[in-house]
Amino acid sequence: MEKKFQELWSRLREIDDLESAAAVLGWDQRSYMPPGGAPARARQIGTLLRLAHEQFTDAALGKLLDELQPYEASLPYDSDDASLIRVTRRDYERAVCIPSSFKFEYDANAAMTYQVWTRARADDDFATIAPYLEKTLDLSRRYAAFFPESDHMIDPLIELFDEGVTGADLRELFGELQSNLRPMVHAIAAQSDPEASFLHQHFPADKQLAFGLDVVQRFGYDLNRGRQDLSDHPISTSFSVDDVRITTRVNEHDVTSALFGTMHEAGHAIYIQNIRKELEGTPLGRGATAGVHESQSRLWENLVGRSRAFWEFFYPSLQAVLAEQLGSVPVDQFYRAMNAVKAGLFRVGADEVTYSLHCAMRFQLEMDLLEGQVAVRDLPDVWRERFQKNFGIAPANDRDGVLQEMNWYCGRIGGLYQHFTLGNLMSALWFQAAVKAHPEIEDEMARGEFETLRNWLVENIHTHGRKFTIPELVDRVTGGVLTADAYLAYLRQKYGALYALDFSIPDRGEGR
Amino acid sequence: MEKKFQELWSRLREIDDLESAAAVLGWDQRSYMPPGGAPARARQIGTLLRLAHEQFTDAALGKLLDELQPYEASLPYDSDDASLIRVTRRDYERAVCIPSSFKFEYDANAAMTYQVWTRARADDDFATIAPYLEKTLDLSRRYAAFFPESDHMIDPLIELFDEGVTGADLRELFGELQSNLRPMVHAIAAQSDPEASFLHQHFPADKQLAFGLDVVQRFGYDLNRGRQDLSDHPISTSFSVDDVRITTRVNEHDVTSALFGTMHEAGHAIYIQNIRKELEGTPLGRGATAGVHESQSRLWENLVGRSRAFWEFFYPSLQAVLAEQLGSVPVDQFYRAMNAVKAGLFRVGADEVTYSLHCAMRFQLEMDLLEGQVAVRDLPDVWRERFQKNFGIAPANDRDGVLQEMNWYCGRIGGLYQHFTLGNLMSALWFQAAVKAHPEIEDEMARGEFETLRNWLVENIHTHGRKFTIPELVDRVTGGVLTADAYLAYLRQKYGALYALDFSIPDRGEGR
């Protein structure tokens, strides 16, 4: 049995080596690759991922997993070996449901759609992309049909990113969020905006980068096992638990974008750097789900990075570095500007209160598209109507509307927006649990110390890698199920104070 | 038949994708990888190369090559398809001669020996590395024994790097070089050294890098399909013909090392950037042999970069950039300092006249070790004796002697030094042929123009990739065989003028 487990482990490690190599090639593609290198690079990444997929769907792997069932059953559920067999089997069973002819059609459509979208967006031309989106929707439904036991078409699509969460769960969570957040957004909209023009002076890139890197090192991002580079789109990527990199972009006319982007990506990176070394090179050596990943990035970016306590400590150093620009701006004014709530057209860059509304609207559209309640051709109009309803404004064109971000134009509709919101919900849940266990965390933050918080996250989340699903993790931490309560309580308290509004907690029954 | 050829091509391209991916990982390892990433990276590169090797030695590939024999025979020798089948068959037949158990033993010894050498060198401790070198010698002989049809043990080892050249050829070439170069070195040693202390002031790294990059772009290195980064050991590496990178290191107290290093690596890179696109992703999409590769780097570094004509044009710009350091140094003095001949302990950094003597001595030691004429334990003493004989000096310790460079400590003895000298010989041969065809080349160089020279190299060397062996290439260009004549004539003329000595060409019979 030990020999069989060893064989499983070797096979998985080889697959992980191929995938990690593809990740290095992807990182280089975004950061340093000369433009001429693009076509060969796409081919090389394609080959690596194809080989990894072929090896993972090899029938011999399925046979091994069957043979290892008694071994798995003999071990505790949360042991390394049992978890590896369990999680690998889940991935394997999912992967072998998809015929390679479908995968081929899917990949081709994804590549083509993305390419057409970049032009369609620039030209504000939804009509050109619409047929590709029809095809994408068709493929998404066909993908779902490979899993006939699902309650809803969207479930297998969600499962790809956030294991253990269903469309029904999300409909409920998003419903509660919307009914609670809309009144908050409306109440805040009636208030006057905080003064924030000072955020948009000229801030030299090198100073922004150095400050950001100092902050995330204090969070615990280990540069001996990571590094930061520039790229057009900020990412976090890892090639082992000891080589976890982030990229960022700098806007010299906005002091917030690189800084919060760096905190966000470092949140992802710190997660991976603290997965137990023994899990590296296997399907367990990754973040649990996309939503759990996002809970880490959002926790450091928002719960920590946009907190009053954080700026209490860091603002004097930022002022020292950028004396000319910020020397005369008091910390309170800076804190308020940083947390201004304002309905805007874009999800990316949205404040904490409106952010989940953007996601909720997109999630509902994914459901409606899959169910045929909304047709692709009507999408631009429906987008505008619903936007108006949620935010009281609507985009003047599709470029700032339904074409604004790449997500639906990468081959798949469904499962692409829940993780942002799950991340928000869990970020508040973890923070609440950590502070409950260690009330000193908030005082420490105000002294620029993050060890207690980080250690709590390492012990409760990071170390497990991908052993547990979202419900399992939430249950381990809170003994209950995932709700929006902690997140809503956090928003009510913080933004009630910021805008001097009484966001008293409504009766639970009424809230739903 | 077309289908079979297509299959061969697809298989080779997949192997090339794996090898190119390993090259990206290797480049990153040298340039940007954080220290913590090292162990996983070694494993990942190992996996990629092992998979590539497994695919290349697959019996199905041998069968395809057999089946394609009639197709190959029906085509001209130098056609793309015939060349691909021919060169692949040569590689395949060589690869399948090596049992995987041997490869395993070989790789393990190589990794261990290199690791022990790094410490042994630092500690000036030959005794510790000696047993590993014994093992390396044993493995090198055993490797050679897999090719029993060879005339000499060293031939299969040379064949790995420089196809078409034998130990007997090299013994003759090196003999001629030594008998001609020793008297030159002695004659120059009797002259006074040129004033060169001004080369060792403080030269800011950014200015050195910018100047070097400008020079190699004028040579024709295309930054749209390449880039330069810093690393501890300068390299050139390629991931396709459209992504060919160089690295360099800068010494702020030496204005020459980064500059000539950059020209050298760019010489390698320009070669690959100009291989015909159709050959990319196959065994033909590379440099012909290590020696031909070196002929490109040495041509740009020495025949161009250390020429009077080159500095006629570039020295004023270098003076403008480094006015404080070089403003009062006339071009002639700079040119002489740059080309000072001086017997030294090290091959790396040696001048053009002594360089080939370093290689000749090492080549002879490789022959003697393989044949058992010199025992490993006697190597340090033999090194000192022979060094004394060749250069009139000897190292005081082994660190500056037999331990000075990694080559013999990477798993193999034999075939590691001929390519430097073959590169020198061919660099002069190509340059002579190019100038014969286009006498305007030297005037153009003095105007900072290199198009005619580069185009000649592209047409006669680069474009063919790996189609031809060294004898084939030399025959195509000169209609003859490779001799030391062009190189010796170049050195005699240049250094005779520099040192005001009469290096009249001795009678051919006497020279040997």
Short mmCIF file of C-alpha atoms in Angstrom, two decimals, chain B residues 209-359:
data_model
loop_
_atom_site.label_atom_id
_atom_site.label_comp_id
_atom_site.label_asym_id
_atom_site.label_seq_id
_atom_site.Cartn_x
_atom_site.Cartn_y
_atom_site.Cartn_z
CA LEU B 209 25.16 48.83 -19.28
CA ALA B 210 23.58 51.49 -21.45
CA PHE B 211 26.70 51.82 -23.59
CA GLY B 212 27.02 48.04 -24.04
CA LEU B 213 23.38 47.66 -24.97
CA ASP B 214 23.69 50.44 -27.55
CA VAL B 215 26.70 48.73 -29.11
CA VAL B 216 25.06 45.32 -29.44
CA GLN B 217 21.89 46.80 -30.86
CA ARG B 218 24.04 48.34 -33.57
CA PHE B 219 25.55 44.89 -34.14
CA GLY B 220 22.00 43.75 -34.80
CA TYR B 221 20.78 42.30 -31.50
CA ASP B 222 17.02 42.85 -31.64
CA LEU B 223 15.55 43.87 -28.28
CA ASN B 224 12.06 43.33 -29.59
CA ARG B 225 13.00 39.66 -29.54
CA GLY B 226 15.51 39.73 -26.72
CA ARG B 227 16.53 41.46 -23.51
CA GLN B 228 19.44 41.86 -21.13
CA ASP B 229 19.41 41.16 -17.40
CA LEU B 230 22.00 40.81 -14.67
CA SER B 231 23.28 37.47 -13.41
CA ASP B 232 26.36 36.13 -11.62
CA HIS B 233 27.57 34.33 -14.73
CA PRO B 234 26.86 35.91 -18.11
CA ILE B 235 24.89 33.65 -20.42
CA SER B 236 22.93 33.70 -23.63
CA THR B 237 19.79 31.57 -23.75
CA SER B 238 16.85 31.17 -26.08
CA PHE B 239 13.26 30.04 -25.79
CA SER B 240 12.50 30.45 -29.52
CA VAL B 241 14.23 32.33 -32.33
CA ASP B 242 12.09 35.30 -31.27
CA ASP B 243 13.03 35.28 -27.58
CA VAL B 244 16.78 35.18 -27.20
CA ARG B 245 18.15 36.72 -24.02
CA ILE B 246 21.51 37.64 -22.65
CA THR B 247 22.70 38.30 -19.13
CA THR B 248 25.72 40.18 -17.96
CA ARG B 249 27.53 41.19 -14.78
CA VAL B 250 29.10 44.55 -14.13
CA ASN B 251 32.31 45.36 -12.35
CA GLU B 252 32.31 49.05 -11.51
CA HIS B 253 36.10 49.00 -11.27
CA ASP B 254 36.70 47.59 -14.75
CA VAL B 255 35.27 49.24 -17.84
CA THR B 256 35.97 46.23 -20.07
CA SER B 257 34.33 43.21 -18.44
CA ALA B 258 30.63 44.03 -18.88
CA LEU B 259 31.23 45.58 -22.29
CA PHE B 260 33.09 42.67 -23.86
CA GLY B 261 30.90 40.19 -22.01
CA THR B 262 27.84 41.85 -23.51
CA MET B 263 29.31 41.76 -27.02
CA HIS B 264 30.20 38.10 -26.51
CA GLU B 265 26.75 37.04 -25.35
CA ALA B 266 25.07 39.18 -27.99
CA GLY B 267 27.18 37.36 -30.59
CA HIS B 268 25.59 34.11 -29.46
CA ALA B 269 22.16 35.73 -29.39
CA ILE B 270 22.34 37.34 -32.84
CA TYR B 271 23.16 33.88 -34.21
CA ILE B 272 19.96 32.37 -32.81
CA GLN B 273 17.78 35.37 -33.70
CA ASN B 274 18.70 34.83 -37.34
CA ILE B 275 18.09 31.11 -37.69
CA ARG B 276 15.41 30.59 -40.30
CA LYS B 277 12.02 30.73 -38.61
CA GLU B 278 10.95 27.49 -40.34
CA LEU B 279 13.54 25.55 -38.33
CA GLU B 280 12.30 26.81 -34.94
CA GLY B 281 11.08 24.24 -32.47
CA THR B 282 13.08 21.38 -34.01
CA PRO B 283 16.63 20.08 -33.47
CA LEU B 284 17.68 22.30 -36.41
CA GLY B 285 16.55 25.51 -34.68
CA ARG B 286 19.78 25.88 -32.71
CA GLY B 287 23.40 26.78 -33.24
CA ALA B 288 25.33 24.26 -35.35
CA THR B 289 27.85 23.22 -32.68
CA ALA B 290 29.41 24.73 -29.58
CA GLY B 291 32.44 25.76 -31.63
CA VAL B 292 30.34 27.47 -34.30
CA HIS B 293 28.40 29.22 -31.54
CA GLU B 294 31.67 30.42 -30.05
CA SER B 295 32.84 31.62 -33.47
CA GLN B 296 29.95 34.08 -33.41
CA SER B 297 30.55 35.36 -29.92
CA ARG B 298 34.31 35.66 -30.44
CA LEU B 299 33.86 37.34 -33.80
CA TRP B 300 31.76 40.15 -32.37
CA GLU B 301 33.75 40.41 -29.16
CA ASN B 302 37.24 40.28 -30.67
CA LEU B 303 37.44 40.68 -34.44
CA VAL B 304 34.94 43.54 -34.21
CA GLY B 305 34.89 44.74 -30.59
CA ARG B 306 38.65 44.81 -30.03
CA SER B 307 39.47 46.26 -33.43
CA ARG B 308 40.96 49.67 -34.14
CA ALA B 309 38.14 50.40 -36.61
CA PHE B 310 35.45 49.75 -34.00
CA TRP B 311 36.96 52.11 -31.46
CA GLU B 312 37.54 54.76 -34.08
CA PHE B 313 33.80 55.14 -34.13
CA PHE B 314 32.73 54.22 -30.59
CA TYR B 315 35.46 55.71 -28.43
CA PRO B 316 34.19 59.30 -28.67
CA SER B 317 30.76 58.21 -27.39
CA LEU B 318 32.32 56.21 -24.56
CA GLN B 319 34.43 59.26 -23.69
CA ALA B 320 31.33 61.44 -23.73
CA VAL B 321 29.55 59.10 -21.30
CA LEU B 322 32.60 58.66 -19.06
CA ALA B 323 34.24 62.04 -19.55
CA GLU B 324 35.73 62.22 -16.09
CA GLN B 325 37.40 58.82 -16.37
CA LEU B 326 38.41 58.68 -20.04
CA GLY B 327 38.30 62.28 -21.26
CA SER B 328 42.08 62.61 -21.32
CA VAL B 329 42.92 59.11 -22.59
CA PRO B 330 43.54 59.12 -26.38
CA VAL B 331 41.90 56.39 -28.50
CA ASP B 332 45.20 54.78 -29.36
CA GLN B 333 46.12 54.34 -25.71
CA PHE B 334 42.67 52.88 -25.01
CA TYR B 335 42.99 50.49 -27.95
CA ARG B 336 46.40 49.27 -26.76
CA ALA B 337 45.26 48.79 -23.18
CA MET B 338 42.27 46.80 -24.41
CA ASN B 339 44.53 44.46 -26.31
CA ALA B 340 47.38 44.03 -23.85
CA VAL B 341 48.93 40.56 -24.09
CA LYS B 342 50.04 39.15 -20.78
CA ALA B 343 50.52 35.61 -19.58
CA GLY B 344 48.06 35.07 -16.73
CA LEU B 345 46.80 32.22 -14.63
CA PHE B 346 43.24 32.18 -15.95
CA ARG B 347 41.61 31.26 -19.23
CA VAL B 348 38.57 33.45 -18.54
CA GLY B 349 39.60 37.01 -19.31
CA ALA B 350 42.79 35.96 -21.14
CA ASP B 351 43.88 38.03 -24.13
CA GLU B 352 43.50 36.80 -27.70
CA VAL B 353 47.08 35.53 -28.02
CA THR B 354 47.35 33.48 -24.84
CA TYR B 355 43.72 32.29 -24.82
CA SER B 356 44.18 29.37 -27.18
CA LEU B 357 47.25 28.23 -25.23
CA HIS B 358 45.10 27.86 -22.12
CA CYS B 359 42.65 25.71 -24.09
#
